[in-house]
Amino acid sequence: MNKPPTVIVITGPESCGKTTLVHELSRMLPNTRSVLEYAREYLELKGKTVADSAVEVMEILSQHAQRVEDYSKEPLDYIIVDTDEVSHIIWSDEVFGVMPERKDYLHPKLTLLCAPDIPWIPDPMRVNPLDRDRLFERYIEELNRLKRPFEIVRGKGNQRLMEAIKHLKQHGINVQDSL
């Protein structure tokens, strides 16, 4: 039986470069699939910009985690995941005042936490342009509570990508150096 793929999560507050980093890294890792943020797809399908309840947030997480699980059955080396349960836990608590069970659904080898040190870009599904630093601290708290290995990624453009690559290599993840 093949060993399961290594899961790498990219997480952090809104508009901090998660999706860009997922796309860049997925091109640099051999035999990789990426799982993009399911909340965006789900909300667009429903014709809305925000979930209506904490229950709906957890349904979104369930579908997101299911995609990761489905890919984990494929003969892949890596799965790179755009956002994770930490985002859903914080979202549920911040918007609905409901703290769901803290559970590590994705079991990543490494989580890259994107710092909010790049400009916020408006988007109909983004609501926290002035609160990213406080939320970033919540991410650190939740990752520590889950006892999940994580590294913080900072910088703009190529600097951010190079820092992510450095962290992956430090954790034994084979990144192809061609940019």
XYZ file of N, CA, C and O in Angstrom:
716
model
N 0.845 -1.192 0.000
C 0.000 0.000 0.000
C 0.882 1.245 0.000
O 1.892 1.306 0.678
N 0.488 2.238 -0.765
C 1.239 3.489 -0.846
C 1.098 4.283 0.436
O 0.066 4.232 1.100
N 2.144 5.038 0.765
C 2.040 5.909 1.933
C 1.145 7.090 1.565
O 1.115 7.536 0.417
N 0.400 7.602 2.536
C -0.492 8.724 2.241
C 0.316 9.976 1.912
O 1.460 10.128 2.351
N -0.271 10.877 1.144
C 0.433 12.113 0.801
C 0.689 12.963 2.037
O -0.046 12.902 3.022
N 1.724 13.755 1.971
C 2.038 14.721 3.016
C 1.118 15.924 2.843
O 1.038 16.491 1.753
N 0.434 16.302 3.916
C -0.482 17.438 3.869
C 0.231 18.685 4.408
O 0.829 18.651 5.488
N 0.149 19.751 3.629
C 0.692 21.058 4.012
C -0.468 22.040 3.982
O -1.169 22.141 2.968
N -0.680 22.745 5.078
C -1.776 23.713 5.161
C -1.203 25.119 5.094
O -0.189 25.418 5.718
N -1.873 25.978 4.337
C -1.561 27.407 4.293
C -2.768 28.110 4.913
O -3.883 27.979 4.412
N -2.554 28.826 6.007
C -3.667 29.469 6.693
C -3.287 30.876 7.137
O -2.148 31.291 7.004
N -4.267 31.585 7.657
C -4.049 32.935 8.158
C -5.276 33.800 7.943
O -6.266 33.367 7.341
N -5.229 35.033 8.420
C -6.356 35.954 8.268
C -6.647 36.262 6.796
O -5.880 35.894 5.912
N -7.727 36.963 6.586
C -8.126 37.356 5.227
C -7.023 38.145 4.530
O -6.304 38.920 5.152
N -6.947 37.939 3.233
C -6.105 38.743 2.356
C -4.654 38.792 2.829
O -4.039 39.854 2.893
N -4.120 37.614 3.125
C -2.716 37.572 3.539
C -1.888 36.677 2.618
O -0.819 36.221 3.001
N -2.399 36.398 1.428
C -1.618 35.702 0.417
C -1.692 34.184 0.434
O -0.870 33.524 -0.195
N -2.680 33.622 1.109
C -2.783 32.162 1.210
C -2.932 31.499 -0.160
O -2.170 30.596 -0.501
N -3.922 31.927 -0.914
C -4.215 31.276 -2.191
C -3.059 31.433 -3.169
O -2.705 30.481 -3.874
N -2.455 32.603 -3.196
C -1.289 32.814 -4.065
C -0.181 31.844 -3.700
O 0.424 31.211 -4.576
N 0.081 31.699 -2.414
C 1.127 30.796 -1.957
C 0.789 29.341 -2.288
O 1.664 28.577 -2.706
N -0.470 28.962 -2.160
C -0.886 27.601 -2.522
C -0.578 27.341 -3.994
O 0.008 26.308 -4.350
N -0.938 28.269 -4.863
C -0.687 28.093 -6.306
C 0.810 28.008 -6.600
O 1.250 27.141 -7.370
N 1.597 28.896 -5.992
C 3.041 28.906 -6.246
C 3.700 27.620 -5.762
O 4.501 27.020 -6.483
N 3.378 27.200 -4.556
C 4.014 26.004 -4.008
C 3.551 24.734 -4.710
O 4.344 23.794 -4.870
N 2.312 24.695 -5.149
C 1.831 23.478 -5.815
C 2.565 23.240 -7.137
O 2.673 22.099 -7.591
N 3.096 24.303 -7.730
C 3.895 24.144 -8.956
C 5.316 23.691 -8.643
O 6.023 23.224 -9.527
N 5.736 23.833 -7.395
C 7.120 23.550 -7.035
C 7.307 22.215 -6.324
O 8.437 21.796 -6.094
N 6.219 21.575 -5.955
C 6.299 20.284 -5.276
C 5.898 19.181 -6.248
O 4.893 19.307 -6.956
N 6.646 18.094 -6.271
C 6.319 17.012 -7.203
C 5.024 16.305 -6.822
O 4.721 16.158 -5.639
N 4.277 15.901 -7.844
C 3.096 15.056 -7.649
C 2.165 15.610 -6.568
O 1.920 14.964 -5.555
N 1.672 16.817 -6.810
C 0.906 17.563 -5.803
C -0.473 17.944 -6.323
O -0.640 18.269 -7.496
N -1.441 17.917 -5.422
C -2.777 18.479 -5.681
C -3.010 19.560 -4.650
O -2.529 19.473 -3.520
N -3.766 20.572 -5.038
C -4.125 21.611 -4.071
C -5.627 21.587 -3.838
O -6.402 21.267 -4.734
N -5.994 21.901 -2.597
C -7.394 22.022 -2.215
C -7.611 23.493 -1.888
O -7.086 23.994 -0.903
N -8.347 24.178 -2.757
C -8.599 25.597 -2.546
C -9.675 25.802 -1.494
O -10.435 24.877 -1.167
N -9.745 27.006 -0.993
C -10.685 27.365 0.072
C -12.113 27.032 -0.352
O -12.664 27.653 -1.257
N -12.720 26.054 0.302
C -14.061 25.620 -0.076
C -15.133 26.629 0.323
O -16.177 26.725 -0.330
N -14.896 27.421 1.358
C -15.906 28.392 1.810
C -16.300 29.326 0.681
O -17.486 29.618 0.484
N -15.334 29.792 -0.063
C -15.613 30.705 -1.177
C -16.524 30.028 -2.214
O -17.521 30.585 -2.641
N -16.173 28.816 -2.596
C -16.986 28.081 -3.573
C -18.401 27.841 -3.045
O -19.396 28.056 -3.745
N -18.487 27.398 -1.807
C -19.780 27.109 -1.183
C -20.664 28.359 -1.163
O -21.832 28.311 -1.550
N -20.112 29.465 -0.688
C -20.902 30.698 -0.575
C -21.309 31.231 -1.951
O -22.428 31.715 -2.117
N -20.420 31.130 -2.933
C -20.778 31.559 -4.283
C -21.927 30.718 -4.840
O -22.843 31.243 -5.460
N -21.878 29.401 -4.592
C -22.966 28.522 -5.047
C -24.292 28.885 -4.389
O -25.348 28.767 -5.006
N -24.230 29.317 -3.131
C -25.438 29.700 -2.390
C -25.864 31.140 -2.690
O -26.902 31.587 -2.201
N -25.052 31.890 -3.441
C -25.387 33.261 -3.784
C -25.292 34.223 -2.612
O -26.062 35.177 -2.512
N -24.332 33.966 -1.715
C -24.179 34.860 -0.570
C -22.697 35.069 -0.292
O -21.834 34.400 -0.869
N -22.409 35.993 0.599
C -21.018 36.310 0.901
C -20.596 35.888 2.302
O -19.405 35.878 2.603
N -21.540 35.543 3.167
C -21.235 35.151 4.540
C -22.142 33.985 4.933
O -23.311 33.936 4.545
N -21.588 33.063 5.716
C -22.400 31.965 6.235
C -23.452 32.506 7.198
O -23.261 33.549 7.823
N -24.565 31.791 7.319
C -25.678 32.226 8.165
C -25.577 31.758 9.614
O -26.277 32.285 10.482
N -24.740 30.747 9.875
C -24.689 30.204 11.234
C -23.378 29.452 11.447
O -22.685 29.091 10.493
N -23.087 29.182 12.710
C -21.914 28.377 13.046
C -22.080 26.959 12.501
O -21.099 26.327 12.109
N -23.298 26.475 12.460
C -23.558 25.145 11.903
C -23.148 25.117 10.431
O -22.507 24.165 9.959
N -23.477 26.168 9.708
C -23.103 26.240 8.293
C -21.579 26.329 8.138
O -21.011 25.711 7.237
N -20.918 27.053 9.014
C -19.453 27.139 8.977
C -18.852 25.740 9.136
O -17.928 25.360 8.413
N -19.389 24.964 10.049
C -18.864 23.625 10.277
C -19.210 22.678 9.120
O -18.450 21.757 8.831
N -20.321 22.916 8.444
C -20.644 22.138 7.236
C -19.625 22.448 6.135
O -19.167 21.549 5.425
N -19.267 23.708 6.007
C -18.244 24.102 5.030
C -16.928 23.398 5.362
O -16.269 22.840 4.480
N -16.551 23.394 6.638
C -15.324 22.712 7.057
C -15.397 21.224 6.732
O -14.430 20.638 6.239
N -16.531 20.612 6.988
C -16.688 19.193 6.719
C -16.457 18.880 5.237
O -15.760 17.918 4.889
N -17.028 19.699 4.367
C -16.852 19.498 2.924
C -15.397 19.740 2.507
O -14.852 19.029 1.655
N -14.774 20.750 3.111
C -13.373 21.067 2.823
C -12.476 19.884 3.222
O -11.636 19.432 2.439
N -12.690 19.371 4.433
C -11.905 18.239 4.932
C -12.158 16.990 4.085
O -11.232 16.196 3.854
N -13.383 16.821 3.585
C -13.692 15.662 2.748
C -12.894 15.691 1.450
O -12.424 14.660 0.972
N -12.717 16.877 0.887
C -11.906 16.991 -0.335
C -10.466 16.569 -0.075
O -9.853 15.886 -0.887
N -9.936 16.980 1.067
C -8.573 16.578 1.421
C -8.519 15.062 1.574
O -7.613 14.402 1.064
N -9.496 14.510 2.264
C -9.533 13.056 2.450
C -9.639 12.323 1.115
O -8.960 11.322 0.896
N -10.468 12.829 0.210
C -10.596 12.200 -1.110
C -9.261 12.206 -1.853
O -8.863 11.194 -2.440
N -8.567 13.331 -1.830
C -7.255 13.413 -2.495
C -6.228 12.505 -1.818
O -5.322 12.001 -2.472
N -6.373 12.303 -0.522
C -5.387 11.492 0.193
C -5.426 10.031 -0.244
O -4.502 9.267 0.040
N -6.462 9.638 -0.946
C -6.562 8.273 -1.465
C -5.869 8.127 -2.812
O -5.682 7.016 -3.298
N -5.493 9.246 -3.422
C -4.794 9.217 -4.708
C -3.298 9.000 -4.478
O -2.787 9.321 -3.406
N -2.592 8.485 -5.484
C -1.152 8.274 -5.327
C -0.382 9.592 -5.497
O 0.268 9.843 -6.516
N -0.474 10.438 -4.484
C 0.169 11.749 -4.512
C 1.302 11.788 -3.498
O 1.311 11.036 -2.525
N 2.220 12.736 -3.717
C 3.255 12.985 -2.716
C 2.791 14.042 -1.723
O 3.064 13.934 -0.539
N 2.097 15.070 -2.235
C 1.703 16.201 -1.390
C 0.290 16.673 -1.700
O -0.166 16.610 -2.840
N -0.351 17.190 -0.667
C -1.609 17.930 -0.817
C -1.386 19.257 -0.109
O -1.010 19.291 1.064
N -1.587 20.345 -0.834
C -1.476 21.678 -0.241
C -2.886 22.214 -0.070
O -3.661 22.257 -1.023
N -3.196 22.630 1.146
C -4.561 23.010 1.499
C -4.633 24.502 1.822
O -3.893 24.997 2.670
N -5.551 25.180 1.151
C -5.806 26.608 1.358
C -6.850 26.756 2.460
O -8.022 26.483 2.244
N -6.431 27.160 3.622
C -7.196 27.319 4.868
C -7.485 25.962 5.512
O -7.272 24.916 4.896
N -7.963 26.013 6.729
C -8.128 24.793 7.506
C -9.139 25.007 8.617
O -9.827 26.035 8.655
N -9.208 24.046 9.546
C -10.179 24.151 10.625
C -9.898 25.322 11.553
O -10.819 25.844 12.178
N -8.662 25.771 11.646
C -8.359 26.928 12.486
C -9.136 28.145 11.980
O -9.731 28.886 12.765
N -9.158 28.342 10.679
C -9.937 29.443 10.101
C -11.413 29.309 10.441
O -12.075 30.292 10.782
N -11.924 28.096 10.369
C -13.341 27.867 10.640
C -13.677 28.056 12.124
O -14.729 28.602 12.460
N -12.778 27.615 12.989
C -12.983 27.811 14.431
C -13.041 29.300 14.748
O -13.950 29.779 15.436
N -12.070 30.043 14.241
C -12.015 31.486 14.503
C -13.218 32.186 13.881
O -13.850 33.036 14.513
N -13.552 31.828 12.660
C -14.685 32.439 11.953
C -15.971 32.219 12.753
O -16.748 33.136 12.981
N -16.188 30.977 13.196
C -17.396 30.653 13.956
C -17.472 31.469 15.241
O -18.528 32.013 15.592
N -16.360 31.571 15.936
C -16.336 32.313 17.194
C -16.485 33.818 16.963
O -17.265 34.490 17.651
N -15.781 34.359 16.005
C -15.809 35.803 15.741
C -17.181 36.276 15.251
O -17.673 37.308 15.672
N -17.779 35.521 14.334
C -19.030 35.961 13.696
C -20.258 35.542 14.502
O -21.202 36.321 14.635
N -20.244 34.324 15.068
C -21.443 33.791 15.706
C -21.310 33.587 17.215
O -22.264 33.195 17.872
N -20.101 33.813 17.750
C -19.899 33.636 19.181
C -19.979 32.190 19.625
O -20.261 31.900 20.787
N -19.736 31.274 18.703
C -19.805 29.849 18.998
C -18.433 29.239 18.769
O -17.896 29.317 17.661
N -17.878 28.668 19.813
C -16.573 28.020 19.703
C -16.783 26.534 19.477
O -17.168 25.801 20.397
N -16.588 26.060 18.233
C -16.766 24.630 17.960
C -15.654 23.806 18.605
O -14.645 24.337 19.063
N -15.867 22.509 18.599
C -14.853 21.595 19.123
C -13.545 21.815 18.367
O -13.527 21.922 17.143
N -12.473 21.892 19.119
C -11.145 22.035 18.494
C -10.649 20.650 18.138
O -10.316 19.850 19.005
N -10.615 20.372 16.858
C -10.215 19.061 16.377
C -9.331 19.261 15.160
O -9.609 20.108 14.322
N -8.282 18.489 15.072
C -7.384 18.564 13.925
C -7.906 17.617 12.842
O -7.663 16.423 12.874
N -8.660 18.170 11.914
C -9.269 17.366 10.853
C -8.264 16.942 9.792
O -8.398 15.898 9.191
N -7.279 17.796 9.517
C -6.436 17.597 8.346
C -5.100 16.924 8.645
O -4.465 16.407 7.746
N -4.647 16.942 9.869
C -3.395 16.309 10.292
C -2.223 16.662 9.376
O -1.555 15.775 8.839
N -1.951 17.944 9.204
C -0.849 18.312 8.308
C 0.514 18.040 8.920
O 0.672 18.038 10.148
N 1.478 17.794 8.054
C 2.870 17.703 8.511
C 3.338 19.081 8.947
O 4.106 19.209 9.899
N 2.880 20.110 8.225
C 3.292 21.473 8.525
C 2.177 22.432 8.123
O 1.510 22.238 7.112
N 2.007 23.467 8.931
C 1.109 24.568 8.600
C 1.962 25.815 8.425
O 2.804 26.117 9.264
N 1.746 26.503 7.316
C 2.372 27.798 7.092
C 1.330 28.862 7.402
O 0.277 28.911 6.770
N 1.617 29.677 8.403
C 0.708 30.740 8.834
C 1.161 32.040 8.180
O 2.255 32.541 8.469
N 0.331 32.574 7.308
C 0.662 33.798 6.582
C 0.383 35.022 7.446
O -0.740 35.208 7.932
N 1.404 35.831 7.638
C 1.261 37.067 8.408
C 0.524 38.109 7.572
O 0.660 38.145 6.343
N -0.247 38.967 8.226
C -0.991 40.012 7.496
C -0.121 41.245 7.235
O -0.491 42.362 7.548
N 1.049 41.018 6.649
C 1.985 42.112 6.396
C 2.005 42.547 4.933
O 2.941 43.186 4.478
N 0.965 42.159 4.216
C 0.788 42.629 2.838
C -0.533 43.396 2.785
O -1.387 43.220 3.654
N -0.709 44.258 1.779
C -1.936 45.071 1.729
C -3.198 44.221 1.635
O -3.234 43.193 0.963
N -4.229 44.683 2.320
C -5.547 44.054 2.253
C -6.175 44.417 0.918
O -6.158 45.581 0.503
N -6.717 43.437 0.225
C -7.359 43.665 -1.072
C -8.851 43.439 -0.903
O -9.275 42.369 -0.462
N -9.662 44.452 -1.235
C -11.123 44.303 -1.072
C -11.680 43.148 -1.898
O -11.207 42.855 -2.991
N -12.686 42.517 -1.341
C -13.362 41.390 -1.961
C -14.704 41.270 -1.249
O -14.760 41.440 -0.034
N -15.790 40.969 -1.955
C -17.100 40.887 -1.297
C -17.169 39.891 -0.139
O -18.014 40.019 0.732
N -16.264 38.911 -0.107
C -16.304 37.910 0.959
C -15.328 38.221 2.093
O -15.185 37.427 3.009
N -14.682 39.354 2.032
C -13.741 39.746 3.082
C -14.355 40.859 3.916
O -14.910 41.802 3.366
N -14.206 40.737 5.242
C -14.885 41.697 6.124
C -13.991 42.307 7.202
O -14.459 43.099 7.997
N -12.718 41.946 7.255
C -11.862 42.388 8.359
C -10.607 43.137 7.908
O -9.490 42.740 8.237
N -10.727 44.245 7.216
C -9.521 44.940 6.747
C -8.689 45.558 7.868
O -7.486 45.733 7.715
N -9.300 45.869 8.994
C -8.589 46.573 10.064
C -8.269 45.691 11.261
O -7.696 46.169 12.240
N -8.624 44.431 11.201
C -8.528 43.570 12.369
C -7.599 42.372 12.151
O -7.601 41.432 12.920
N -6.816 42.405 11.102
C -6.020 41.227 10.745
C -4.930 40.905 11.770
O -4.649 39.735 12.013
N -4.323 41.916 12.370
C -3.262 41.642 13.349
C -3.807 40.907 14.575
O -3.195 39.950 15.058
N -4.961 41.345 15.072
C -5.578 40.661 16.215
C -5.960 39.231 15.838
O -5.720 38.288 16.599
N -6.532 39.066 14.656
C -6.915 37.726 14.211
C -5.690 36.836 14.016
O -5.727 35.637 14.325
N -4.612 37.415 13.524
C -3.363 36.668 13.361
C -2.919 36.073 14.699
O -2.509 34.907 14.763
N -3.037 36.845 15.759
C -2.686 36.345 17.097
C -3.610 35.198 17.512
O -3.176 34.252 18.172
N -4.859 35.276 17.126
C -5.788 34.161 17.413
C -5.356 32.896 16.682
O -5.483 31.791 17.206
N -4.873 33.051 15.443
C -4.380 31.892 14.700
C -3.237 31.227 15.450
O -3.197 29.999 15.575
N -2.314 32.018 15.950
C -1.191 31.471 16.702
C -1.699 30.705 17.923
O -1.263 29.574 18.198
N -2.650 31.291 18.652
C -3.220 30.634 19.832
C -3.862 29.297 19.468
O -3.660 28.285 20.157
N -4.678 29.293 18.413
C -5.383 28.061 18.028
C -4.419 26.995 17.530
O -4.583 25.804 17.850
N -3.422 27.371 16.757
C -2.437 26.393 16.288
C -1.682 25.787 17.465
O -1.423 24.580 17.488
N -1.364 26.607 18.439
C -0.703 26.095 19.645
C -1.627 25.167 20.429
O -1.186 24.131 20.937
N -2.911 25.517 20.537
C -3.868 24.643 21.249
C -3.981 23.277 20.573
O -4.135 22.264 21.245
N -3.940 23.285 19.243
C -4.001 22.020 18.505
C -2.670 21.271 18.532
O -2.593 20.138 18.046
N -1.629 21.931 19.064
C -0.278 21.357 19.096
C 0.194 21.003 17.685
O 0.836 19.968 17.458
N -0.134 21.887 16.765
C 0.207 21.652 15.374
C 1.522 22.355 15.027
O 1.714 23.510 15.366
N 2.429 21.663 14.342
C 3.658 22.325 13.901
C 3.327 23.402 12.864
O 2.610 23.139 11.900
N 3.853 24.616 13.107
C 3.607 25.691 12.146
C 4.794 26.627 12.099
O 5.587 26.707 13.029
N 4.878 27.307 10.979
C 5.884 28.351 10.767
C 5.162 29.574 10.230
O 4.198 29.449 9.467
N 5.651 30.739 10.601
C 5.068 31.993 10.123
C 5.795 32.433 8.862
O 7.029 32.394 8.801
N 5.005 32.825 7.859
C 5.550 33.299 6.594
C 5.279 34.791 6.497
O 4.135 35.231 6.627
N 6.348 35.557 6.263
C 6.243 37.012 6.148
C 6.891 37.472 4.856
O 7.633 36.733 4.233
N 6.631 38.723 4.506
C 7.297 39.328 3.357
C 6.362 39.507 2.186
O 5.259 38.973 2.143
N 6.823 40.264 1.241
C 6.036 40.572 0.051
C 6.592 39.812 -1.154
O 7.795 39.607 -1.267
N 5.684 39.399 -2.036
C 6.074 38.793 -3.303
C 7.002 37.614 -3.165
O 6.759 36.686 -2.402
N 8.099 37.660 -3.918
C 9.044 36.554 -3.966
C 9.691 36.287 -2.601
O 10.015 35.151 -2.279
N 9.841 37.332 -1.792
C 10.396 37.163 -0.445
C 9.522 36.222 0.378
O 10.014 35.345 1.089
N 8.215 36.369 0.264
C 7.260 35.520 0.987
C 7.381 34.074 0.516
O 7.410 33.141 1.317
N 7.468 33.888 -0.791
C 7.606 32.551 -1.352
C 8.913 31.910 -0.894
O 8.926 30.740 -0.498
N 10.003 32.653 -0.934
C 11.294 32.106 -0.515
C 11.279 31.705 0.962
O 11.864 30.692 1.345
N 10.595 32.485 1.791
C 10.489 32.128 3.209
C 9.684 30.844 3.377
O 10.033 29.981 4.182
N 8.602 30.696 2.620
C 7.798 29.467 2.682
C 8.643 28.270 2.257
O 8.616 27.215 2.922
N 9.413 28.419 1.195
C 10.276 27.329 0.719
C 11.293 26.958 1.791
O 11.534 25.776 2.056
N 11.882 27.951 2.414
C 12.867 27.700 3.484
C 12.229 26.863 4.601
O 12.811 25.877 5.054
N 11.021 27.232 5.014
C 10.345 26.478 6.083
C 10.033 25.053 5.648
O 10.199 24.108 6.434
N 9.573 24.887 4.420
C 9.273 23.531 3.944
C 10.533 22.670 3.969
O 10.502 21.523 4.443
N 11.629 23.210 3.477
C 12.886 22.447 3.464
C 13.341 22.106 4.882
O 13.839 21.005 5.121
N 13.166 23.036 5.810
C 13.541 22.778 7.204
C 12.746 21.618 7.795
O 13.200 20.966 8.727
N 11.567 21.378 7.251
C 10.711 20.294 7.738
C 10.793 19.055 6.840
O 9.914 18.192 6.882
N 11.841 18.989 6.021
C 12.096 17.798 5.213
C 11.213 17.641 4.001
O 11.058 16.532 3.492
N 10.642 18.729 3.517
C 9.773 18.675 2.340
C 10.590 19.104 1.128
O 11.162 20.192 1.094
N 10.639 18.223 0.127
C 11.480 18.404 -1.052
C 10.845 19.405 -2.021
O 9.931 19.069 -2.757
N 11.347 20.622 -2.033
C 10.835 21.661 -2.920
C 11.786 21.808 -4.092
O 13.001 21.932 -3.907
N 11.239 21.779 -5.317
C 12.052 22.014 -6.497
C 12.390 23.489 -6.561
O 11.485 24.339 -6.481
N 13.652 23.823 -6.710
C 14.106 25.201 -6.628
C 13.802 26.058 -7.851
O 14.038 27.242 -7.833
N 13.298 25.478 -8.916
C 13.050 26.297 -10.106
C 11.858 27.203 -9.872
O 10.775 26.789 -9.490
N 12.070 28.506 -10.057
C 11.009 29.501 -9.888
C 10.523 29.977 -11.224
O 11.210 30.075 -12.169
